[in-house]
Amino acid sequence: MSDDRFILLEPGAARPGRIPLPPAFAVKATTDDTEGRFSLLEVILAQDIPRHVHHLADEGIYVLDGILEIEFDDRRHRAPKGTFALLPHGVPHALRRASDPPPRVLQISSPGGWERYVEDLIEAGPAVLTEGRLDPARINPIAAGHHISYQEQG
C-alpha cells in the first residue's frame, strides 16, 4: 500500500485550496486527495441552504454539534448531534439551522467536488445573496457547473 496519499491533519487544520475559505468551512479531504471518489468538509452552517438537488453526487451529513433541520423530499427531520443522514442524488433537500450556535457538521460528497463548488460560491461573494441570504436565482449559474440546481421561489 502506498503512503503517498496519506493525510494526517492536526485538530483545527484544513487542506489548502484554490482560494482561502471562511472559517465556517474546513476542507479535510479534497477531490484531488481522493482521486475524485469523495470530498470531506467540516462546516458550520452559518446560513440556511435553500432547497436544491444534486444531480450527480450523493451527500452524507454527520452532525458534530448543535441541531440541523433537514428537509428531504417533502418531509422535515430534526438531526441533533450524532445524527447521520444520507441525501441521495436526484432528491430535493434543504438544510437549516435549528440551534444557536449553528450546527457543525461533516459533509461528504461522492463523487468529490464539493470543495470546488464552495470555492466558486465564495469567489462570487455577495453576488449570490439577496438581503443577506443565499438566492437560488443567483446561485444557479454557478451551481449548474457542479450538477446542482436550486429551486427558485415562484
XYZ file of C-alpha atoms in Angstrom:
154
model
C 0.000 0.000 0.000
C 1.344 3.392 -0.983
C 1.544 6.167 1.573
C 1.869 8.994 -0.983
C -1.806 9.901 -0.445
C -1.734 9.613 3.363
C -3.025 12.753 5.114
C -2.973 13.454 8.833
C -4.467 16.776 9.872
C -3.956 18.170 13.349
C -7.092 19.374 15.196
C -8.424 22.526 13.557
C -6.287 22.100 10.422
C -7.646 22.145 6.888
C -6.387 21.291 3.422
C -5.348 24.228 1.234
C -7.499 25.022 -1.750
C -7.584 27.236 -4.780
C -8.672 30.174 -2.600
C -8.841 30.740 1.167
C -12.227 29.783 2.632
C -14.006 31.476 5.541
C -13.613 29.824 8.969
C -17.060 28.194 8.611
C -15.511 25.799 6.048
C -12.603 23.445 6.738
C -11.715 21.096 3.893
C -10.439 17.832 5.337
C -10.089 15.836 2.098
C -10.135 17.366 -1.362
C -11.371 15.739 -4.530
C -7.760 15.524 -5.688
C -6.739 13.838 -2.406
C -9.239 11.025 -3.018
C -8.709 10.679 -6.773
C -12.226 12.040 -7.278
C -14.005 9.496 -5.083
C -15.230 11.965 -2.439
C -14.591 15.243 -0.680
C -14.959 15.872 3.054
C -15.591 19.218 4.733
C -16.267 20.312 8.281
C -18.893 23.044 8.037
C -20.571 25.410 10.471
C -23.963 26.064 8.927
C -23.859 29.848 9.173
C -26.659 30.221 6.592
C -29.658 28.082 5.762
C -29.181 26.211 2.486
C -32.195 26.592 0.164
C -33.962 23.636 -1.416
C -31.793 22.106 -4.131
C -30.973 18.908 -5.985
C -27.596 17.258 -6.557
C -27.929 15.619 -9.960
C -24.725 13.587 -9.698
C -23.355 13.428 -6.119
C -24.708 11.716 -3.049
C -24.283 13.816 0.104
C -23.652 12.491 3.591
C -24.111 14.717 6.640
C -22.939 13.834 10.158
C -23.924 16.315 12.878
C -20.976 17.040 15.200
C -22.627 19.752 17.321
C -25.969 21.512 17.529
C -29.187 20.638 15.748
C -29.666 20.579 11.997
C -33.053 20.597 10.320
C -33.115 18.569 7.130
C -35.881 18.921 4.611
C -35.703 15.828 2.426
C -38.183 15.432 -0.389
C -41.262 16.909 1.338
C -40.544 15.918 4.973
C -38.667 17.734 7.730
C -36.359 15.988 10.162
C -34.522 17.229 13.264
C -30.952 15.997 13.363
C -29.228 16.503 16.732
C -25.567 15.817 17.490
C -24.596 12.286 16.468
C -27.147 12.016 13.649
C -26.146 10.855 10.176
C -28.178 11.495 7.017
C -27.579 10.220 3.508
C -29.060 12.526 0.891
C -29.069 10.588 -2.398
C -28.636 12.465 -5.649
C -31.776 13.409 -7.519
C -33.926 14.180 -4.445
C -34.676 17.802 -3.413
C -33.443 18.782 0.036
C -32.619 21.807 2.188
C -30.512 22.285 5.325
C -31.428 24.722 8.093
C -30.018 25.860 11.403
C -32.136 24.595 14.296
C -29.815 25.603 17.132
C -27.816 28.535 18.406
C -24.890 28.311 17.977
C -25.491 26.904 14.487
C -24.848 23.232 13.816
C -21.385 21.984 12.927
C -21.358 19.041 10.519
C -19.127 16.789 8.479
C -20.249 16.942 4.864
C -19.209 14.170 2.497
C -19.814 14.393 -1.234
C -19.383 11.387 -3.519
C -18.091 11.717 -6.101
C -15.989 14.637 -4.911
C -16.183 18.239 -5.967
C -17.993 19.926 -3.102
C -14.979 21.993 -2.058
C -14.657 23.307 -5.622
C -18.291 24.405 -5.576
C -17.803 26.149 -2.210
C -14.724 27.925 -3.607
C -16.744 29.129 -6.610
C -19.522 30.445 -4.326
C -17.061 32.238 -2.041
C -15.333 33.722 -5.063
C -18.690 35.076 -6.311
C -19.069 36.905 -2.993
C -22.204 38.964 -2.314
C -23.408 38.431 -5.895
C -25.089 35.171 -4.746
C -27.006 36.907 -1.936
C -30.238 38.868 -1.739
C -30.847 40.691 1.538
C -28.021 38.679 3.122
C -29.463 35.265 2.196
C -28.433 32.783 -0.457
C -30.542 33.494 -3.541
C -31.342 30.452 -5.707
C -31.674 32.557 -8.875
C -28.205 33.993 -8.314
C -26.618 30.688 -7.269
C -27.946 28.569 -10.147
C -25.499 29.823 -12.820
C -22.613 28.729 -10.554
C -24.324 25.563 -9.299
C -25.101 24.322 -12.810
C -21.406 23.741 -13.461
C -21.381 21.403 -10.450
C -24.534 19.447 -11.406
C -26.651 21.174 -8.729
C -29.861 23.157 -9.182
C -31.665 25.300 -6.629
C -35.421 25.654 -6.654
C -36.290 29.257 -7.276
C -39.114 30.927 -5.395
C -42.112 31.400 -7.655
